[in-house]
Amino acid sequence: MKKIFEYPAKFIRACYDWTINWAKTKYASWALFLIAFAESSFFPVPPDVLLIPMAIAERQKWFQIALICSVGSVLGALLGYFIGYQFYELIGQKIVDLYNLQPAVDAVTQQYHQHAFIAIFTAAFTPIPFKVFTIVAGLCKISITTLIIASAIGRSARFFIVAFLIRIFGEKIQYFIEKYFNLLTIIFVILLIGGFFCIKFLKQS
């Protein structure tokens, strides 16, 4: 079990360290926006890892920080949609292959024909890779209105809840992440796999 998650843990940790360093610069807000934007279409690290230290550093600005993250993520979803709609073979497939997400793409494609709004909202709120859903939404020509509304609700709910909890508990949250990061990484990967299994189960039902 440990060997299975050793490389992903190190890789995610490196991405985490690179991302979180932006919290210490004057460009933190822009970095948060851009990372949230990129994560919705191609970047592997969720913006939460930057949102958390920023919210801890300026707890009184938790609402503004969550809003920046939410707007960036929803706009990034539009990029993912455009990639899937117009450039799937040229760009989208390469992103899918890079993260070995083809099984998820196949399962999501089936779900979009039945429950597009629920599928997008679930991905926006949970650890399921959101980029899969935004790219496949374009590939399947899902209504862009559905994408925007479901993404806005799911992403905002996730980021505002995280920021609000930090506003209440402060540095205790950061300490918990730093101390148990490797364990959280493993749990995160398990949740991803579990999410894909859930999608496949719904596909079969």
Tab-separated table of C-alpha atoms in Angstrom:
chain	number	residue	atom	x	y	z
A	1	MET	CA	0.000	0.000	0.000
A	2	LYS	CA	2.768	2.439	0.941
A	3	LYS	CA	4.690	1.817	-2.299
A	4	ILE	CA	1.566	2.322	-4.379
A	5	PHE	CA	1.116	5.856	-3.074
A	6	GLU	CA	4.809	6.771	-2.620
A	7	TYR	CA	5.315	8.412	-6.021
A	8	PRO	CA	1.954	10.235	-6.149
A	9	ALA	CA	2.565	11.532	-2.631
A	10	LYS	CA	5.998	12.913	-3.532
A	11	PHE	CA	4.742	14.391	-6.786
A	12	ILE	CA	1.755	16.076	-5.165
A	13	ARG	CA	3.946	17.263	-2.297
A	14	ALA	CA	6.318	18.960	-4.763
A	15	CYS	CA	3.408	20.628	-6.528
A	16	TYR	CA	1.972	21.595	-3.161
A	17	ASP	CA	5.223	23.228	-2.024
A	18	TRP	CA	5.551	25.150	-5.285
A	19	THR	CA	1.961	26.329	-5.119
A	20	ILE	CA	1.960	27.310	-1.454
A	21	ASN	CA	5.083	29.450	-1.902
A	22	TRP	CA	2.936	31.929	-3.794
A	23	ALA	CA	1.075	32.675	-0.561
A	24	LYS	CA	4.196	34.445	0.703
A	25	THR	CA	4.386	36.882	-2.201
A	26	LYS	CA	2.559	40.071	-3.110
A	27	TYR	CA	1.138	38.215	-6.101
A	28	ALA	CA	-0.780	35.726	-3.949
A	29	SER	CA	-4.238	36.816	-5.106
A	30	TRP	CA	-3.286	36.633	-8.762
A	31	ALA	CA	-1.588	33.282	-8.216
A	32	LEU	CA	-4.718	31.930	-6.524
A	33	PHE	CA	-6.871	33.093	-9.421
A	34	LEU	CA	-4.553	31.585	-12.037
A	35	ILE	CA	-4.102	28.271	-10.213
A	36	ALA	CA	-7.870	27.966	-9.695
A	37	PHE	CA	-8.297	28.772	-13.388
A	38	ALA	CA	-5.683	26.246	-14.522
A	39	GLU	CA	-6.858	23.451	-12.205
A	40	SER	CA	-10.237	23.411	-13.926
A	41	SER	CA	-8.654	22.463	-17.228
A	42	PHE	CA	-5.124	21.024	-16.873
A	43	PHE	CA	-3.251	21.757	-13.593
A	44	PRO	CA	-3.052	18.812	-11.106
A	45	VAL	CA	-3.031	20.697	-7.764
A	46	PRO	CA	-6.341	21.949	-6.349
A	47	PRO	CA	-6.368	25.664	-5.440
A	48	ASP	CA	-7.311	24.797	-1.844
A	49	VAL	CA	-3.618	24.415	-0.980
A	50	LEU	CA	-3.073	28.098	-1.753
A	51	LEU	CA	-6.442	29.280	-0.525
A	52	ILE	CA	-5.812	27.845	2.954
A	53	PRO	CA	-2.581	29.712	3.849
A	54	MET	CA	-3.923	32.902	2.277
A	55	ALA	CA	-7.083	32.708	4.341
A	56	ILE	CA	-5.033	32.001	7.469
A	57	ALA	CA	-2.761	34.989	6.816
A	58	GLU	CA	-5.717	37.324	6.275
A	59	ARG	CA	-8.676	35.728	8.001
A	60	GLN	CA	-10.761	38.895	7.766
A	61	LYS	CA	-10.570	38.616	3.957
A	62	TRP	CA	-11.841	35.035	3.814
A	63	PHE	CA	-14.849	36.017	1.685
A	64	GLN	CA	-12.753	37.890	-0.875
A	65	ILE	CA	-10.227	35.047	-1.098
A	66	ALA	CA	-12.946	32.428	-1.609
A	67	LEU	CA	-14.572	34.632	-4.250
A	68	ILE	CA	-11.316	35.007	-6.209
A	69	CYS	CA	-10.826	31.247	-6.106
A	70	SER	CA	-14.404	30.534	-7.191
A	71	VAL	CA	-14.387	32.996	-10.089
A	72	GLY	CA	-11.026	31.725	-11.334
A	73	SER	CA	-12.218	28.130	-11.182
A	74	VAL	CA	-15.481	28.775	-13.038
A	75	LEU	CA	-13.694	30.738	-15.763
A	76	GLY	CA	-11.182	27.906	-15.989
A	77	ALA	CA	-14.087	25.522	-16.494
A	78	LEU	CA	-14.961	27.486	-19.623
A	79	LEU	CA	-11.421	26.919	-20.912
A	80	GLY	CA	-11.774	23.206	-20.228
A	81	TYR	CA	-15.116	23.242	-22.041
A	82	PHE	CA	-13.567	25.021	-25.028
A	83	ILE	CA	-10.695	22.519	-25.151
A	84	GLY	CA	-13.146	19.633	-25.223
A	85	TYR	CA	-15.493	21.347	-27.678
A	86	GLN	CA	-12.942	22.552	-30.208
A	87	PHE	CA	-9.548	20.950	-29.533
A	88	TYR	CA	-10.130	17.586	-27.882
A	89	GLU	CA	-7.938	15.573	-30.272
A	90	LEU	CA	-5.195	18.201	-30.288
A	91	ILE	CA	-5.097	19.183	-26.581
A	92	GLY	CA	-7.804	17.466	-24.547
A	93	GLN	CA	-6.659	13.924	-25.266
A	94	LYS	CA	-3.097	14.803	-24.249
A	95	ILE	CA	-4.334	16.110	-20.889
A	96	VAL	CA	-6.386	12.952	-20.382
A	97	ASP	CA	-3.417	10.729	-21.261
A	98	LEU	CA	-1.055	12.727	-19.025
A	99	TYR	CA	-3.137	11.977	-15.931
A	100	ASN	CA	-4.323	8.541	-17.132
A	101	LEU	CA	-7.959	9.646	-16.993
A	102	GLN	CA	-9.397	7.827	-20.007
A	103	PRO	CA	-11.541	5.436	-17.890
A	104	ALA	CA	-13.011	8.461	-16.121
A	105	VAL	CA	-13.675	10.184	-19.455
A	106	ASP	CA	-15.575	7.139	-20.716
A	107	ALA	CA	-17.665	6.964	-17.547
A	108	VAL	CA	-18.349	10.708	-17.450
A	109	THR	CA	-19.419	10.706	-21.096
A	110	GLN	CA	-22.159	8.228	-20.242
A	111	GLN	CA	-23.238	10.232	-17.198
A	112	TYR	CA	-23.578	13.441	-19.175
A	113	HIS	CA	-26.290	11.924	-21.297
A	114	GLN	CA	-28.338	11.255	-18.155
A	115	HIS	CA	-27.460	13.676	-15.347
A	116	ALA	CA	-25.219	16.466	-16.669
A	117	PHE	CA	-25.995	19.021	-13.975
A	118	ILE	CA	-25.569	16.577	-11.082
A	119	ALA	CA	-22.347	15.194	-12.565
A	120	ILE	CA	-20.775	18.651	-12.923
A	121	PHE	CA	-21.933	19.806	-9.498
A	122	THR	CA	-20.577	16.657	-7.826
A	123	ALA	CA	-17.190	17.048	-9.497
A	124	ALA	CA	-17.066	20.743	-8.642
A	125	PHE	CA	-17.595	20.040	-4.953
A	126	THR	CA	-15.614	16.825	-4.442
A	127	PRO	CA	-12.000	15.648	-5.048
A	128	ILE	CA	-12.992	14.109	-8.393
A	129	PRO	CA	-10.728	15.770	-11.027
A	130	PHE	CA	-12.824	18.696	-12.225
A	131	LYS	CA	-10.841	19.025	-15.456
A	132	VAL	CA	-12.281	15.698	-16.649
A	133	PHE	CA	-15.804	17.033	-16.368
A	134	THR	CA	-15.131	20.406	-17.981
A	135	ILE	CA	-13.274	18.924	-20.960
A	136	VAL	CA	-15.812	16.149	-21.486
A	137	ALA	CA	-18.652	18.671	-21.159
A	138	GLY	CA	-17.275	20.381	-24.250
A	139	LEU	CA	-16.650	17.089	-25.997
A	140	CYS	CA	-20.265	16.033	-25.389
A	141	LYS	CA	-21.596	19.482	-26.334
A	142	ILE	CA	-23.344	19.895	-22.976
A	143	SER	CA	-25.204	23.181	-22.534
A	144	ILE	CA	-22.677	25.807	-21.500
A	145	THR	CA	-25.340	27.315	-19.221
A	146	THR	CA	-25.535	24.019	-17.341
A	147	LEU	CA	-21.757	23.992	-16.995
A	148	ILE	CA	-21.604	27.558	-15.669
A	149	ILE	CA	-24.445	27.202	-13.147
A	150	ALA	CA	-23.391	23.790	-11.814
A	151	SER	CA	-19.729	24.860	-11.625
A	152	ALA	CA	-20.556	28.136	-9.896
A	153	ILE	CA	-22.680	26.425	-7.241
A	154	GLY	CA	-20.321	23.498	-6.615
A	155	ARG	CA	-17.038	25.397	-6.681
A	156	SER	CA	-18.340	28.309	-4.613
A	157	ALA	CA	-19.796	25.968	-2.004
A	158	ARG	CA	-16.478	24.137	-1.683
A	159	PHE	CA	-14.187	27.159	-1.487
A	160	PHE	CA	-16.430	29.273	0.714
A	161	ILE	CA	-16.847	26.412	3.195
A	162	VAL	CA	-13.058	25.929	3.376
A	163	ALA	CA	-12.407	29.651	3.794
A	164	PHE	CA	-15.148	30.004	6.403
A	165	LEU	CA	-13.766	27.113	8.447
A	166	ILE	CA	-10.360	28.769	8.366
A	167	ARG	CA	-11.959	32.009	9.489
A	168	ILE	CA	-13.256	30.124	12.529
A	169	PHE	CA	-10.339	27.785	13.350
A	170	GLY	CA	-7.376	29.673	11.900
A	171	GLU	CA	-3.898	28.150	12.078
A	172	LYS	CA	-5.183	24.863	13.527
A	173	ILE	CA	-6.242	23.933	10.002
A	174	GLN	CA	-2.814	24.669	8.529
A	175	TYR	CA	-1.072	22.747	11.313
A	176	PHE	CA	-3.282	19.753	10.626
A	177	ILE	CA	-2.483	19.850	6.898
A	178	GLU	CA	1.262	20.187	7.448
A	179	LYS	CA	1.440	17.443	10.077
A	180	TYR	CA	-0.767	14.928	8.274
A	181	PHE	CA	-0.132	15.909	4.652
A	182	ASN	CA	1.126	12.494	3.491
A	183	LEU	CA	-1.861	10.773	5.048
A	184	LEU	CA	-4.195	13.345	3.522
A	185	THR	CA	-2.547	12.766	0.144
A	186	ILE	CA	-3.246	9.047	0.360
A	187	ILE	CA	-6.817	9.732	1.404
A	188	PHE	CA	-7.131	12.192	-1.466
A	189	VAL	CA	-5.971	9.577	-3.989
A	190	ILE	CA	-8.348	7.014	-2.501
A	191	LEU	CA	-11.193	9.496	-2.806
A	192	LEU	CA	-10.297	10.069	-6.449
A	193	ILE	CA	-10.345	6.358	-7.152
A	194	GLY	CA	-13.559	6.009	-5.152
A	195	GLY	CA	-15.073	8.832	-7.162
A	196	PHE	CA	-14.273	7.083	-10.414
A	197	PHE	CA	-15.766	3.832	-9.107
A	198	CYS	CA	-18.913	5.728	-8.141
A	199	ILE	CA	-19.150	7.101	-11.661
A	200	LYS	CA	-18.722	3.613	-13.135
A	201	PHE	CA	-21.355	2.239	-10.765
A	202	LEU	CA	-23.815	4.913	-11.848
A	203	LYS	CA	-22.954	4.154	-15.448
A	204	GLN	CA	-23.914	0.513	-14.971
A	205	SER	CA	-27.124	1.256	-13.046
